Amino acid sequence: MMLWSATVALLGLFTTLQVEATSHRPDLRVPACPRKATASFDKTLPDNKPFPKTSVDLCYTNSALKLVFTATGESKYYVDEKQGTNDEIWRYEVMEAFISRGSEDPATYLEFEINPKNVTYQAFVYNPTRVRAENAPFDHFFVSDPIGDGLVAKTTTDAAKKLWVSDVTIPLALFNAESDVFRLRGSQWRMNFFRTITNETLYPDQILGAWKSPGKASFHITPAFGHITFI
Ligand SMILES: *[C@@H]1O[C@H](CO)[C@@H](O)[C@H](O)[C@H]1NC(C)=O
Ligand SMILES: *[C@@H]1O[C@H](CO)[C@@H](O)[C@H](O)[C@H]1NC(C)=O
């Protein structure tokens, strides 16, 4: 009798765990480099209208997450040339990655941005409501020496092909995650990717695109971030 109840209880537990596991089925499985996985999008946020195809190739090493952002259909490379590291480059044209380790909807995460002139913006965000609610705390802690920290990028543009490619290295130690590749396998992450498009007639308005749509024109809605598993 006792054994029977224990078995039933155990079966119940097993079922619960299984449900839990399947509810976090990853949107993307990212392999160790040099293999890669690709997140791509071609719809505007929030209206789901056509948007120039944008993709992010991802892979990981012992020490870094490697991202290759590719923007097609880029006609203006519209930036403010006077802007430098950690300036408000998001007012113009950028591609962005929001990254946190773990499977939960994050309240803190890295916000990384790059523009077609290779200028970067990198800060940890504090967004305790997880949706950037009005009249609630929302803060940024800047990474002040990105190159010294190993957070580096390489950008190429090809105007004839309307292309812009940025190759980015993000140290895993920013997330306490550096380890050997074997141990990183199975780790869970939340990420989202965005792109902004503007030009001299549109500015300060922008056309927005997102990998995982939060359903409105705000990037800081973390329940919408994709689920990623390193494999
Ligand atoms: C872009 O910035 C990186 C540092 O993040 C630098 O090493 C590289 O030379 C810069 N230039 C280009 C064209 O990528
Ligand atoms: C700016 O972009 C909008 C929307 O794509 C377009 O209608 C407009 O012609 C563009 N302006 C310039 C100067 O390229």
mmCIF file of C-alpha atoms and ligand atoms in Angstrom:
data_model
loop_
_atom_site.group_PDB
_atom_site.id
_atom_site.type_symbol
_atom_site.label_atom_id
_atom_site.label_comp_id
_atom_site.label_asym_id
_atom_site.label_seq_id
_atom_site.Cartn_x
_atom_site.Cartn_y
_atom_site.Cartn_z
ATOM 1 C CA MET A 1 0.000 0.000 0.000
ATOM 2 C CA MET A 2 2.722 2.397 1.083
ATOM 3 C CA LEU A 3 4.763 1.467 -1.933
ATOM 4 C CA TRP A 4 1.753 2.041 -4.187
ATOM 5 C CA SER A 5 1.145 5.596 -2.827
ATOM 6 C CA ALA A 6 4.818 6.384 -3.131
ATOM 7 C CA THR A 7 4.750 5.223 -6.743
ATOM 8 C CA VAL A 8 1.658 7.326 -7.477
ATOM 9 C CA ALA A 9 3.260 10.332 -5.785
ATOM 10 C CA LEU A 10 6.437 9.812 -7.760
ATOM 11 C CA LEU A 11 4.491 9.525 -11.010
ATOM 12 C CA GLY A 12 2.711 12.763 -10.143
ATOM 13 C CA LEU A 13 6.023 14.494 -9.541
ATOM 14 C CA PHE A 14 7.420 13.143 -12.776
ATOM 15 C CA THR A 15 4.415 14.450 -14.725
ATOM 16 C CA THR A 16 4.748 17.898 -13.130
ATOM 17 C CA LEU A 17 8.427 18.072 -13.996
ATOM 18 C CA GLN A 18 7.720 17.052 -17.559
ATOM 19 C CA VAL A 19 5.081 19.760 -17.955
ATOM 20 C CA GLU A 20 7.540 22.283 -16.520
ATOM 21 C CA ALA A 21 10.231 21.201 -18.940
ATOM 22 C CA THR A 22 8.023 21.333 -22.032
ATOM 23 C CA SER A 23 6.632 24.779 -21.123
ATOM 24 C CA HIS A 24 10.205 26.064 -21.579
ATOM 25 C CA ARG A 25 10.818 24.424 -24.934
ATOM 26 C CA PRO A 26 13.509 26.664 -26.404
ATOM 27 C CA ASP A 27 12.790 28.990 -29.305
ATOM 28 C CA LEU A 28 16.401 28.490 -30.400
ATOM 29 C CA ARG A 29 19.095 25.902 -29.644
ATOM 30 C CA VAL A 30 22.540 27.462 -29.878
ATOM 31 C CA PRO A 31 25.557 25.210 -30.539
ATOM 32 C CA ALA A 32 29.199 25.668 -29.565
ATOM 33 C CA CYS A 33 31.248 27.488 -32.227
ATOM 34 C CA PRO A 34 32.029 27.027 -35.061
ATOM 35 C CA ARG A 35 28.508 25.659 -35.576
ATOM 36 C CA LYS A 36 25.843 28.320 -35.224
ATOM 37 C CA ALA A 37 22.126 28.961 -34.916
ATOM 38 C CA THR A 38 20.260 31.862 -36.461
ATOM 39 C CA ALA A 39 17.513 34.110 -35.119
ATOM 40 C CA SER A 40 15.926 36.137 -37.898
ATOM 41 C CA PHE A 41 13.010 38.500 -38.316
ATOM 42 C CA ASP A 42 11.334 40.480 -41.086
ATOM 43 C CA LYS A 43 8.260 42.105 -39.512
ATOM 44 C CA THR A 44 7.751 45.525 -37.969
ATOM 45 C CA LEU A 45 7.018 45.965 -34.298
ATOM 46 C CA PRO A 46 4.183 46.213 -33.404
ATOM 47 C CA ASP A 47 2.262 46.054 -36.706
ATOM 48 C CA ASN A 48 3.786 42.931 -38.335
ATOM 49 C CA LYS A 49 4.305 44.738 -41.633
ATOM 50 C CA PRO A 50 7.208 43.860 -43.967
ATOM 51 C CA PHE A 51 10.590 44.835 -42.495
ATOM 52 C CA PRO A 52 14.037 44.328 -44.081
ATOM 53 C CA LYS A 53 15.324 40.889 -43.185
ATOM 54 C CA THR A 54 17.568 41.003 -40.150
ATOM 55 C CA SER A 55 19.400 38.058 -38.653
ATOM 56 C CA VAL A 56 21.644 37.183 -35.744
ATOM 57 C CA ASP A 57 23.925 34.142 -35.906
ATOM 58 C CA LEU A 58 24.829 32.817 -32.464
ATOM 59 C CA CYS A 59 27.382 30.401 -31.080
ATOM 60 C CA TYR A 60 29.377 30.107 -27.855
ATOM 61 C CA THR A 61 32.917 29.309 -26.743
ATOM 62 C CA ASN A 62 34.326 28.676 -23.237
ATOM 63 C CA SER A 63 34.490 32.393 -22.644
ATOM 64 C CA ALA A 64 32.199 34.256 -25.026
ATOM 65 C CA LEU A 65 28.921 34.464 -26.829
ATOM 66 C CA LYS A 66 29.546 35.263 -30.487
ATOM 67 C CA LEU A 67 26.884 37.186 -32.375
ATOM 68 C CA VAL A 68 26.900 38.124 -36.045
ATOM 69 C CA PHE A 69 24.224 40.701 -36.806
ATOM 70 C CA THR A 70 23.255 41.027 -40.478
ATOM 71 C CA ALA A 71 21.009 43.857 -41.646
ATOM 72 C CA THR A 72 19.737 43.711 -45.235
ATOM 73 C CA GLY A 73 17.853 46.474 -47.047
ATOM 74 C CA GLU A 74 19.894 49.150 -45.305
ATOM 75 C CA SER A 75 19.644 52.313 -47.370
ATOM 76 C CA LYS A 76 20.837 55.218 -45.210
ATOM 77 C CA TYR A 77 23.178 53.992 -42.457
ATOM 78 C CA TYR A 78 21.585 56.874 -40.600
ATOM 79 C CA VAL A 79 23.560 57.782 -37.481
ATOM 80 C CA ASP A 80 24.824 60.876 -35.664
ATOM 81 C CA GLU A 81 28.549 60.869 -36.479
ATOM 82 C CA LYS A 82 29.329 62.783 -33.286
ATOM 83 C CA GLN A 83 28.116 59.970 -31.049
ATOM 84 C CA GLY A 84 30.583 57.683 -29.273
ATOM 85 C CA THR A 85 30.562 54.710 -26.896
ATOM 86 C CA ASN A 86 27.437 54.536 -24.698
ATOM 87 C CA ASP A 87 25.869 57.646 -26.253
ATOM 88 C CA GLU A 88 22.182 57.467 -27.192
ATOM 89 C CA ILE A 89 22.823 55.678 -30.494
ATOM 90 C CA TRP A 90 19.389 54.017 -30.173
ATOM 91 C CA ARG A 91 17.835 57.292 -31.369
ATOM 92 C CA TYR A 92 19.174 56.467 -34.878
ATOM 93 C CA GLU A 93 19.892 53.121 -36.555
ATOM 94 C CA VAL A 94 21.078 50.223 -34.409
ATOM 95 C CA MET A 95 20.873 46.486 -33.983
ATOM 96 C CA GLU A 96 20.420 45.285 -30.422
ATOM 97 C CA ALA A 97 20.693 42.192 -28.244
ATOM 98 C CA PHE A 98 19.105 41.914 -24.795
ATOM 99 C CA ILE A 99 20.636 39.019 -22.882
ATOM 100 C CA SER A 100 20.197 37.319 -19.504
ATOM 101 C CA ARG A 101 21.210 33.950 -18.143
ATOM 102 C CA GLY A 102 18.529 31.639 -16.751
ATOM 103 C CA SER A 103 15.024 30.783 -17.881
ATOM 104 C CA GLU A 104 13.034 33.333 -15.855
ATOM 105 C CA ASP A 105 11.717 36.659 -17.163
ATOM 106 C CA PRO A 106 14.660 38.885 -16.204
ATOM 107 C CA ALA A 107 14.580 42.098 -14.162
ATOM 108 C CA THR A 108 18.248 42.715 -15.036
ATOM 109 C CA TYR A 109 19.848 41.997 -18.382
ATOM 110 C CA LEU A 110 22.570 43.230 -20.700
ATOM 111 C CA GLU A 111 21.455 45.701 -23.345
ATOM 112 C CA PHE A 112 23.966 45.716 -26.199
ATOM 113 C CA GLU A 113 23.589 47.929 -29.263
ATOM 114 C CA ILE A 114 25.729 48.611 -32.292
ATOM 115 C CA ASN A 115 25.330 51.094 -35.141
ATOM 116 C CA PRO A 116 26.578 50.941 -38.751
ATOM 117 C CA LYS A 117 29.615 53.054 -37.781
ATOM 118 C CA ASN A 118 30.670 50.395 -35.253
ATOM 119 C CA VAL A 119 29.741 52.552 -32.228
ATOM 120 C CA THR A 120 28.459 50.475 -29.334
ATOM 121 C CA TYR A 121 26.206 51.011 -26.342
ATOM 122 C CA GLN A 122 26.313 48.529 -23.479
ATOM 123 C CA ALA A 123 24.604 48.676 -20.135
ATOM 124 C CA PHE A 124 22.955 46.409 -17.629
ATOM 125 C CA VAL A 125 19.312 47.311 -17.298
ATOM 126 C CA TYR A 126 17.371 47.341 -14.026
ATOM 127 C CA ASN A 127 13.704 46.854 -14.899
ATOM 128 C CA PRO A 128 12.047 45.320 -11.813
ATOM 129 C CA THR A 129 8.519 45.460 -13.268
ATOM 130 C CA ARG A 130 9.908 43.538 -16.288
ATOM 131 C CA VAL A 131 7.633 45.595 -18.552
ATOM 132 C CA ARG A 132 9.096 49.080 -17.984
ATOM 133 C CA ALA A 133 5.925 50.160 -16.160
ATOM 134 C CA GLU A 134 5.375 53.877 -15.827
ATOM 135 C CA ASN A 135 6.344 55.508 -12.538
ATOM 136 C CA ALA A 136 8.419 52.470 -11.601
ATOM 137 C CA PRO A 137 12.207 52.140 -11.305
ATOM 138 C CA PHE A 138 14.043 51.715 -14.611
ATOM 139 C CA ASP A 139 17.798 52.191 -14.695
ATOM 140 C CA HIS A 140 20.966 51.524 -16.704
ATOM 141 C CA PHE A 141 24.431 50.656 -15.380
ATOM 142 C CA PHE A 142 26.932 51.329 -18.134
ATOM 143 C CA VAL A 143 29.809 49.069 -19.098
ATOM 144 C CA SER A 144 32.392 51.849 -19.233
ATOM 145 C CA ASP A 145 35.380 50.039 -20.767
ATOM 146 C CA PRO A 146 33.837 47.555 -23.207
ATOM 147 C CA ILE A 147 36.985 47.008 -25.270
ATOM 148 C CA GLY A 148 39.094 46.500 -22.130
ATOM 149 C CA ASP A 149 36.477 44.009 -20.944
ATOM 150 C CA GLY A 150 36.642 42.034 -24.189
ATOM 151 C CA LEU A 151 33.244 43.203 -25.408
ATOM 152 C CA VAL A 152 34.374 43.949 -28.936
ATOM 153 C CA ALA A 153 32.849 44.318 -32.363
ATOM 154 C CA LYS A 154 33.804 44.491 -36.004
ATOM 155 C CA THR A 155 31.515 46.163 -38.500
ATOM 156 C CA THR A 156 31.441 46.112 -42.279
ATOM 157 C CA THR A 157 28.995 47.796 -44.617
ATOM 158 C CA ASP A 158 28.364 47.315 -48.325
ATOM 159 C CA ALA A 159 26.174 50.121 -49.671
ATOM 160 C CA ALA A 160 25.833 48.512 -53.113
ATOM 161 C CA LYS A 161 24.327 45.425 -51.443
ATOM 162 C CA LYS A 162 22.460 47.538 -48.842
ATOM 163 C CA LEU A 163 24.166 45.402 -46.234
ATOM 164 C CA TRP A 164 25.497 45.988 -42.757
ATOM 165 C CA VAL A 165 27.215 43.225 -40.753
ATOM 166 C CA SER A 166 28.501 43.473 -37.167
ATOM 167 C CA ASP A 167 30.493 40.665 -35.625
ATOM 168 C CA VAL A 168 30.286 40.887 -31.826
ATOM 169 C CA THR A 169 32.008 39.100 -28.933
ATOM 170 C CA ILE A 170 30.273 39.214 -25.555
ATOM 171 C CA PRO A 171 32.239 37.794 -22.583
ATOM 172 C CA LEU A 172 30.282 35.100 -20.733
ATOM 173 C CA ALA A 173 31.840 36.281 -17.452
ATOM 174 C CA LEU A 174 29.407 39.208 -17.620
ATOM 175 C CA PHE A 175 26.809 36.581 -16.668
ATOM 176 C CA ASN A 176 29.023 34.442 -14.358
ATOM 177 C CA ALA A 177 28.789 31.881 -17.103
ATOM 178 C CA GLU A 178 32.322 31.310 -18.410
ATOM 179 C CA SER A 179 33.072 27.617 -18.250
ATOM 180 C CA ASP A 180 34.175 24.847 -20.496
ATOM 181 C CA VAL A 181 31.904 24.251 -23.436
ATOM 182 C CA PHE A 182 30.872 20.857 -22.092
ATOM 183 C CA ARG A 183 29.523 22.414 -18.876
ATOM 184 C CA LEU A 184 27.782 25.251 -20.724
ATOM 185 C CA ARG A 185 25.787 22.699 -22.674
ATOM 186 C CA GLY A 186 22.191 22.765 -21.420
ATOM 187 C CA SER A 187 22.413 26.256 -19.929
ATOM 188 C CA GLN A 188 19.315 28.372 -20.446
ATOM 189 C CA TRP A 189 19.151 31.975 -21.516
ATOM 190 C CA ARG A 190 16.618 34.643 -22.344
ATOM 191 C CA MET A 191 17.371 36.946 -25.274
ATOM 192 C CA ASN A 192 15.704 39.263 -27.689
ATOM 193 C CA PHE A 193 17.037 41.018 -30.778
ATOM 194 C CA PHE A 194 15.921 44.283 -32.295
ATOM 195 C CA ARG A 195 16.691 46.687 -35.129
ATOM 196 C CA THR A 196 15.756 50.332 -35.602
ATOM 197 C CA ILE A 197 15.541 52.048 -38.980
ATOM 198 C CA THR A 198 15.258 55.765 -39.611
ATOM 199 C CA ASN A 199 16.402 58.464 -42.033
ATOM 200 C CA GLU A 200 16.477 62.247 -42.312
ATOM 201 C CA THR A 201 12.768 62.524 -43.133
ATOM 202 C CA LEU A 202 11.553 59.988 -40.584
ATOM 203 C CA TYR A 203 13.796 61.035 -37.686
ATOM 204 C CA PRO A 204 13.051 61.169 -34.739
ATOM 205 C CA ASP A 205 10.507 58.486 -35.653
ATOM 206 C CA GLN A 206 11.825 54.991 -36.270
ATOM 207 C CA ILE A 207 10.672 51.770 -37.828
ATOM 208 C CA LEU A 208 11.234 48.913 -35.376
ATOM 209 C CA GLY A 209 11.764 45.203 -35.817
ATOM 210 C CA ALA A 210 12.005 42.475 -33.160
ATOM 211 C CA TRP A 211 12.861 38.787 -33.077
ATOM 212 C CA LYS A 212 10.215 38.065 -30.402
ATOM 213 C CA SER A 213 7.457 40.627 -30.593
ATOM 214 C CA PRO A 214 6.346 42.115 -27.273
ATOM 215 C CA GLY A 215 3.196 43.253 -29.124
ATOM 216 C CA LYS A 216 3.870 46.951 -28.595
ATOM 217 C CA ALA A 217 6.568 49.468 -29.468
ATOM 218 C CA SER A 218 8.655 48.865 -26.359
ATOM 219 C CA PHE A 219 11.752 46.685 -26.204
ATOM 220 C CA HIS A 220 11.847 46.333 -22.417
ATOM 221 C CA ILE A 221 9.105 43.704 -21.966
ATOM 222 C CA THR A 222 11.023 40.710 -20.728
ATOM 223 C CA PRO A 223 8.274 38.024 -20.729
ATOM 224 C CA ALA A 224 8.477 38.324 -24.534
ATOM 225 C CA PHE A 225 12.205 37.481 -24.664
ATOM 226 C CA GLY A 226 12.953 34.238 -26.483
ATOM 227 C CA HIS A 227 14.033 31.077 -24.632
ATOM 228 C CA ILE A 228 17.473 29.898 -25.712
ATOM 229 C CA THR A 229 19.322 26.717 -24.747
ATOM 230 C CA PHE A 230 23.010 26.065 -25.380
ATOM 231 C CA ILE A 231 23.474 22.623 -26.894
HETATM 232 C C1 LIG B 1 35.076 48.481 -34.292
HETATM 233 O O1 LIG B 1 35.275 48.519 -32.893
HETATM 234 C C2 LIG B 1 36.159 47.516 -32.408
HETATM 235 C C3 LIG B 1 36.100 47.543 -30.898
HETATM 236 O O2 LIG B 1 34.836 47.144 -30.473
HETATM 237 C C4 LIG B 1 37.536 47.703 -32.999
HETATM 238 O O3 LIG B 1 38.389 46.664 -32.561
HETATM 239 C C5 LIG B 1 37.419 47.689 -34.529
HETATM 240 O O4 LIG B 1 38.676 47.952 -35.098
HETATM 241 C C6 LIG B 1 36.422 48.763 -34.951
HETATM 242 N N1 LIG B 1 36.360 48.936 -36.392
HETATM 243 C C7 LIG B 1 35.699 48.167 -37.276
HETATM 244 C C8 LIG B 1 35.748 48.637 -38.688
HETATM 245 O O5 LIG B 1 35.109 47.165 -37.002
HETATM 246 C C1 LIG B 2 12.709 57.471 -45.125
HETATM 247 O O1 LIG B 2 12.007 56.253 -44.932
HETATM 248 C C2 LIG B 2 10.639 56.312 -45.280
HETATM 249 C C3 LIG B 2 10.008 54.984 -44.888
HETATM 250 O O2 LIG B 2 10.687 53.907 -45.472
HETATM 251 C C4 LIG B 2 10.513 56.610 -46.762
HETATM 252 O O3 LIG B 2 9.143 56.709 -47.107
HETATM 253 C C5 LIG B 2 11.237 57.906 -47.070
HETATM 254 O O4 LIG B 2 11.212 58.131 -48.478
HETATM 255 C C6 LIG B 2 12.676 57.848 -46.582
HETATM 256 N N1 LIG B 2 13.333 59.131 -46.793
HETATM 257 C C7 LIG B 2 14.515 59.217 -47.380
HETATM 258 C C8 LIG B 2 15.092 60.599 -47.504
HETATM 259 O O5 LIG B 2 15.120 58.243 -47.803
#
